[in-house]
Amino acid sequence: MISKKMVKALNEQINAEMYSAYLYLSMAAYFEAENLPGMAAWMRTQTQEETAHAMKFFDYIHERRGRVVLQAIDQPIEEWKSPLAAFEAAFEHEQMITGRIDDLVNLAVQEKDHATNAFLQWFVNEQVEEETSVDTIVQMLKMGEKAPGAMFMIDRELGQRTFTPPTQ
Ligand SMILES: [Fe+2]
Ligand SMILES: [Fe+2]
């Protein structure tokens, strides 16, 4: 049996993943307003990914015969001082999410819940990827800061990203 405490923590993670989706959608809107369609497209894809993460938790809770209870999603901020600032905020957000996943793993260990621990390992690996991909963009934007046309090139490159649903 999965513990009530574990189910509650997993439910809170659904909310954190949905908030991530909402935050990145807000960034997509910001990039649209800034005439950076490639970055907007990248963030839209990120929103799909975060929604898929939320659904993984949603499905897992049911598999373990727990009850999903959805909570209100906080309003994300809507303005950043530059594209670099937005991607830096995304990087910080991913680091915070990594910390949350680690806390969930610690709780699973504490609850002697090996199944949940095994389920969470996918997210442990996913967070490494998430942090790396956002950090790569932060570094690109920093390098391009003084080069004319760099923003256009980076925007075009980021627009190439497509969504691939997560596999088990
Ligand atoms: Fe996520
Ligand atoms: Fe993420």
PDB file of C-alpha atoms and ligand atoms in Angstrom:
ATOM      1  CA  MET A   1       0.000   0.000   0.000  1.00  0.00           C
ATOM      2  CA  ILE A   2       1.150   3.494  -0.842  1.00  0.00           C
ATOM      3  CA  SER A   3       1.069   5.778   2.218  1.00  0.00           C
ATOM      4  CA  LYS A   4      -1.227   8.802   2.528  1.00  0.00           C
ATOM      5  CA  LYS A   5       1.836  10.972   3.048  1.00  0.00           C
ATOM      6  CA  MET A   6       3.372   9.748  -0.215  1.00  0.00           C
ATOM      7  CA  VAL A   7       0.126  10.304  -2.173  1.00  0.00           C
ATOM      8  CA  LYS A   8      -0.132  13.834  -0.770  1.00  0.00           C
ATOM      9  CA  ALA A   9       3.449  14.622  -1.820  1.00  0.00           C
ATOM     10  CA  LEU A  10       2.870  13.179  -5.326  1.00  0.00           C
ATOM     11  CA  ASN A  11      -0.299  15.258  -5.649  1.00  0.00           C
ATOM     12  CA  GLU A  12       1.708  18.359  -4.754  1.00  0.00           C
ATOM     13  CA  GLN A  13       4.140  17.436  -7.534  1.00  0.00           C
ATOM     14  CA  ILE A  14       1.271  17.344 -10.063  1.00  0.00           C
ATOM     15  CA  ASN A  15       0.661  20.945  -9.063  1.00  0.00           C
ATOM     16  CA  ALA A  16       4.362  21.839  -9.368  1.00  0.00           C
ATOM     17  CA  GLU A  17       4.520  20.312 -12.881  1.00  0.00           C
ATOM     18  CA  MET A  18       1.329  22.133 -13.931  1.00  0.00           C
ATOM     19  CA  TYR A  19       2.772  25.359 -12.563  1.00  0.00           C
ATOM     20  CA  SER A  20       5.941  24.687 -14.606  1.00  0.00           C
ATOM     21  CA  ALA A  21       3.757  24.276 -17.711  1.00  0.00           C
ATOM     22  CA  TYR A  22       2.002  27.549 -16.886  1.00  0.00           C
ATOM     23  CA  LEU A  23       5.249  29.417 -16.229  1.00  0.00           C
ATOM     24  CA  TYR A  24       6.687  28.305 -19.584  1.00  0.00           C
ATOM     25  CA  LEU A  25       3.453  29.211 -21.345  1.00  0.00           C
ATOM     26  CA  SER A  26       3.779  32.674 -19.812  1.00  0.00           C
ATOM     27  CA  MET A  27       7.339  32.813 -21.160  1.00  0.00           C
ATOM     28  CA  ALA A  28       5.997  31.741 -24.586  1.00  0.00           C
ATOM     29  CA  ALA A  29       3.581  34.682 -24.464  1.00  0.00           C
ATOM     30  CA  TYR A  30       6.447  37.013 -23.508  1.00  0.00           C
ATOM     31  CA  PHE A  31       8.573  35.784 -26.441  1.00  0.00           C
ATOM     32  CA  GLU A  32       5.621  36.198 -28.823  1.00  0.00           C
ATOM     33  CA  ALA A  33       5.319  39.812 -27.630  1.00  0.00           C
ATOM     34  CA  GLU A  34       9.068  40.283 -28.146  1.00  0.00           C
ATOM     35  CA  ASN A  35       8.846  39.008 -31.738  1.00  0.00           C
ATOM     36  CA  LEU A  36      10.928  35.921 -30.997  1.00  0.00           C
ATOM     37  CA  PRO A  37       8.732  33.140 -32.459  1.00  0.00           C
ATOM     38  CA  GLY A  38      11.428  30.454 -32.180  1.00  0.00           C
ATOM     39  CA  MET A  39      11.859  30.985 -28.437  1.00  0.00           C
ATOM     40  CA  ALA A  40       8.075  31.123 -28.073  1.00  0.00           C
ATOM     41  CA  ALA A  41       7.811  27.773 -29.900  1.00  0.00           C
ATOM     42  CA  TRP A  42      10.520  26.288 -27.657  1.00  0.00           C
ATOM     43  CA  MET A  43       8.590  27.355 -24.566  1.00  0.00           C
ATOM     44  CA  ARG A  44       5.323  25.971 -25.968  1.00  0.00           C
ATOM     45  CA  THR A  45       7.040  22.618 -26.410  1.00  0.00           C
ATOM     46  CA  GLN A  46       8.353  22.906 -22.850  1.00  0.00           C
ATOM     47  CA  THR A  47       4.763  23.468 -21.688  1.00  0.00           C
ATOM     48  CA  GLN A  48       3.708  20.220 -23.401  1.00  0.00           C
ATOM     49  CA  GLU A  49       6.574  18.401 -21.710  1.00  0.00           C
ATOM     50  CA  GLU A  50       5.655  19.693 -18.264  1.00  0.00           C
ATOM     51  CA  THR A  51       2.019  18.735 -18.807  1.00  0.00           C
ATOM     52  CA  ALA A  52       3.203  15.228 -19.748  1.00  0.00           C
ATOM     53  CA  HIS A  53       5.219  15.145 -16.492  1.00  0.00           C
ATOM     54  CA  ALA A  54       2.090  16.064 -14.510  1.00  0.00           C
ATOM     55  CA  MET A  55       0.197  13.266 -16.281  1.00  0.00           C
ATOM     56  CA  LYS A  56       2.887  10.732 -15.387  1.00  0.00           C
ATOM     57  CA  PHE A  57       2.284  11.525 -11.701  1.00  0.00           C
ATOM     58  CA  PHE A  58      -1.491  11.517 -12.309  1.00  0.00           C
ATOM     59  CA  ASP A  59      -1.358   8.031 -13.844  1.00  0.00           C
ATOM     60  CA  TYR A  60       1.050   6.672 -11.250  1.00  0.00           C
ATOM     61  CA  ILE A  61      -1.142   7.735  -8.305  1.00  0.00           C
ATOM     62  CA  HIS A  62      -4.057   5.861  -9.876  1.00  0.00           C
ATOM     63  CA  GLU A  63      -1.947   2.799 -10.601  1.00  0.00           C
ATOM     64  CA  ARG A  64      -1.193   2.646  -6.891  1.00  0.00           C
ATOM     65  CA  ARG A  65      -4.885   3.113  -6.091  1.00  0.00           C
ATOM     66  CA  GLY A  66      -4.356   6.567  -4.635  1.00  0.00           C
ATOM     67  CA  ARG A  67      -6.672   9.526  -5.095  1.00  0.00           C
ATOM     68  CA  VAL A  68      -5.633  12.465  -7.278  1.00  0.00           C
ATOM     69  CA  VAL A  69      -6.709  15.816  -5.841  1.00  0.00           C
ATOM     70  CA  LEU A  70      -5.994  18.834  -8.013  1.00  0.00           C
ATOM     71  CA  GLN A  71      -5.091  22.181  -6.495  1.00  0.00           C
ATOM     72  CA  ALA A  72      -5.153  25.747  -7.797  1.00  0.00           C
ATOM     73  CA  ILE A  73      -2.252  26.731 -10.043  1.00  0.00           C
ATOM     74  CA  ASP A  74      -0.453  29.954  -9.075  1.00  0.00           C
ATOM     75  CA  GLN A  75      -0.334  32.849 -11.508  1.00  0.00           C
ATOM     76  CA  PRO A  76       3.094  33.009 -13.174  1.00  0.00           C
ATOM     77  CA  ILE A  77       4.864  36.307 -13.784  1.00  0.00           C
ATOM     78  CA  GLU A  78       4.503  37.730 -17.295  1.00  0.00           C
ATOM     79  CA  GLU A  79       7.490  39.968 -17.899  1.00  0.00           C
ATOM     80  CA  TRP A  80      11.260  39.465 -17.918  1.00  0.00           C
ATOM     81  CA  LYS A  81      13.870  42.097 -18.578  1.00  0.00           C
ATOM     82  CA  SER A  82      15.438  40.185 -21.488  1.00  0.00           C
ATOM     83  CA  PRO A  83      15.309  36.774 -23.208  1.00  0.00           C
ATOM     84  CA  LEU A  84      18.435  35.889 -21.202  1.00  0.00           C
ATOM     85  CA  ALA A  85      16.663  36.795 -17.935  1.00  0.00           C
ATOM     86  CA  ALA A  86      13.719  34.573 -18.897  1.00  0.00           C
ATOM     87  CA  PHE A  87      15.957  31.558 -19.638  1.00  0.00           C
ATOM     88  CA  GLU A  88      17.919  32.212 -16.429  1.00  0.00           C
ATOM     89  CA  ALA A  89      14.611  32.165 -14.540  1.00  0.00           C
ATOM     90  CA  ALA A  90      13.728  28.893 -16.302  1.00  0.00           C
ATOM     91  CA  PHE A  91      17.083  27.419 -15.217  1.00  0.00           C
ATOM     92  CA  GLU A  92      16.511  28.456 -11.592  1.00  0.00           C
ATOM     93  CA  HIS A  93      13.022  26.999 -11.755  1.00  0.00           C
ATOM     94  CA  GLU A  94      14.371  23.649 -13.011  1.00  0.00           C
ATOM     95  CA  GLN A  95      16.908  23.584 -10.158  1.00  0.00           C
ATOM     96  CA  MET A  96      14.047  24.105  -7.707  1.00  0.00           C
ATOM     97  CA  ILE A  97      12.113  21.235  -9.358  1.00  0.00           C
ATOM     98  CA  THR A  98      15.178  18.992  -9.098  1.00  0.00           C
ATOM     99  CA  GLY A  99      15.230  19.724  -5.361  1.00  0.00           C
ATOM    100  CA  ARG A 100      11.560  18.738  -5.127  1.00  0.00           C
ATOM    101  CA  ILE A 101      12.187  15.442  -6.957  1.00  0.00           C
ATOM    102  CA  ASP A 102      15.078  14.702  -4.590  1.00  0.00           C
ATOM    103  CA  ASP A 103      12.773  15.377  -1.621  1.00  0.00           C
ATOM    104  CA  LEU A 104      10.218  12.949  -3.076  1.00  0.00           C
ATOM    105  CA  VAL A 105      12.906  10.261  -3.439  1.00  0.00           C
ATOM    106  CA  ASN A 106      13.957  10.860   0.177  1.00  0.00           C
ATOM    107  CA  LEU A 107      10.346  10.480   1.303  1.00  0.00           C
ATOM    108  CA  ALA A 108       9.929   7.252  -0.720  1.00  0.00           C
ATOM    109  CA  VAL A 109      13.039   5.850   0.980  1.00  0.00           C
ATOM    110  CA  GLN A 110      11.774   6.942   4.375  1.00  0.00           C
ATOM    111  CA  GLU A 111       8.392   5.303   3.680  1.00  0.00           C
ATOM    112  CA  LYS A 112      10.172   2.133   2.414  1.00  0.00           C
ATOM    113  CA  ASP A 113       8.194   2.595  -0.823  1.00  0.00           C
ATOM    114  CA  HIS A 114      10.462   0.968  -3.401  1.00  0.00           C
ATOM    115  CA  ALA A 115       7.899   1.170  -6.229  1.00  0.00           C
ATOM    116  CA  THR A 116       7.597   4.950  -5.885  1.00  0.00           C
ATOM    117  CA  ASN A 117      11.363   5.265  -5.590  1.00  0.00           C
ATOM    118  CA  ALA A 118      11.743   3.312  -8.870  1.00  0.00           C
ATOM    119  CA  PHE A 119       9.053   5.444 -10.544  1.00  0.00           C
ATOM    120  CA  LEU A 120      10.824   8.646  -9.453  1.00  0.00           C
ATOM    121  CA  GLN A 121      14.160   7.606 -10.971  1.00  0.00           C
ATOM    122  CA  TRP A 122      12.814   8.564 -14.420  1.00  0.00           C
ATOM    123  CA  PHE A 123      12.385  12.112 -13.099  1.00  0.00           C
ATOM    124  CA  VAL A 124      15.836  12.123 -11.477  1.00  0.00           C
ATOM    125  CA  ASN A 125      17.338  11.497 -14.938  1.00  0.00           C
ATOM    126  CA  GLU A 126      14.907  13.827 -16.681  1.00  0.00           C
ATOM    127  CA  GLN A 127      15.927  16.721 -14.410  1.00  0.00           C
ATOM    128  CA  VAL A 128      19.583  16.305 -15.399  1.00  0.00           C
ATOM    129  CA  GLU A 129      18.504  16.719 -19.042  1.00  0.00           C
ATOM    130  CA  GLU A 130      16.170  19.605 -18.260  1.00  0.00           C
ATOM    131  CA  GLU A 131      18.853  21.572 -16.430  1.00  0.00           C
ATOM    132  CA  THR A 132      21.435  20.907 -19.153  1.00  0.00           C
ATOM    133  CA  SER A 133      19.199  21.951 -22.042  1.00  0.00           C
ATOM    134  CA  VAL A 134      18.149  25.232 -20.394  1.00  0.00           C
ATOM    135  CA  ASP A 135      21.696  26.000 -19.252  1.00  0.00           C
ATOM    136  CA  THR A 136      22.963  25.468 -22.815  1.00  0.00           C
ATOM    137  CA  ILE A 137      20.543  28.144 -24.027  1.00  0.00           C
ATOM    138  CA  VAL A 138      21.580  30.519 -21.203  1.00  0.00           C
ATOM    139  CA  GLN A 139      25.214  30.102 -22.286  1.00  0.00           C
ATOM    140  CA  MET A 140      24.327  30.668 -25.971  1.00  0.00           C
ATOM    141  CA  LEU A 141      22.454  33.865 -25.120  1.00  0.00           C
ATOM    142  CA  LYS A 142      25.343  35.109 -22.967  1.00  0.00           C
ATOM    143  CA  MET A 143      27.832  34.497 -25.771  1.00  0.00           C
ATOM    144  CA  GLY A 144      25.547  36.169 -28.285  1.00  0.00           C
ATOM    145  CA  GLU A 145      24.907  39.214 -26.128  1.00  0.00           C
ATOM    146  CA  LYS A 146      27.302  41.446 -28.026  1.00  0.00           C
ATOM    147  CA  ALA A 147      27.212  39.791 -31.443  1.00  0.00           C
ATOM    148  CA  PRO A 148      24.844  41.452 -33.922  1.00  0.00           C
ATOM    149  CA  GLY A 149      22.302  39.039 -35.364  1.00  0.00           C
ATOM    150  CA  ALA A 150      22.952  36.416 -32.692  1.00  0.00           C
ATOM    151  CA  MET A 151      19.464  36.739 -31.197  1.00  0.00           C
ATOM    152  CA  PHE A 152      17.933  36.084 -34.624  1.00  0.00           C
ATOM    153  CA  MET A 153      20.119  32.990 -35.141  1.00  0.00           C
ATOM    154  CA  ILE A 154      19.401  31.584 -31.679  1.00  0.00           C
ATOM    155  CA  ASP A 155      15.689  32.231 -32.136  1.00  0.00           C
ATOM    156  CA  ARG A 156      15.704  30.369 -35.436  1.00  0.00           C
ATOM    157  CA  GLU A 157      17.611  27.443 -33.939  1.00  0.00           C
ATOM    158  CA  LEU A 158      15.284  27.132 -30.907  1.00  0.00           C
ATOM    159  CA  GLY A 159      12.288  27.138 -33.248  1.00  0.00           C
ATOM    160  CA  GLN A 160      13.444  23.742 -34.582  1.00  0.00           C
ATOM    161  CA  ARG A 161      12.515  21.912 -31.371  1.00  0.00           C
ATOM    162  CA  THR A 162       9.618  19.458 -31.554  1.00  0.00           C
ATOM    163  CA  PHE A 163       7.723  17.635 -28.829  1.00  0.00           C
ATOM    164  CA  THR A 164       8.367  13.952 -28.247  1.00  0.00           C
ATOM    165  CA  PRO A 165       6.123  12.405 -25.597  1.00  0.00           C
ATOM    166  CA  PRO A 166       8.083  10.899 -22.679  1.00  0.00           C
ATOM    167  CA  THR A 167       8.485   7.117 -22.731  1.00  0.00           C
ATOM    168  CA  GLN A 168       8.325   4.844 -19.722  1.00  0.00           C
TER     169      GLN A 168
HETATM  170 FE    FE B   1       8.829  18.654 -15.174  1.00  0.00          FE
HETATM  171 FE    FE B   2      10.990  20.837 -16.321  1.00  0.00          FE
END
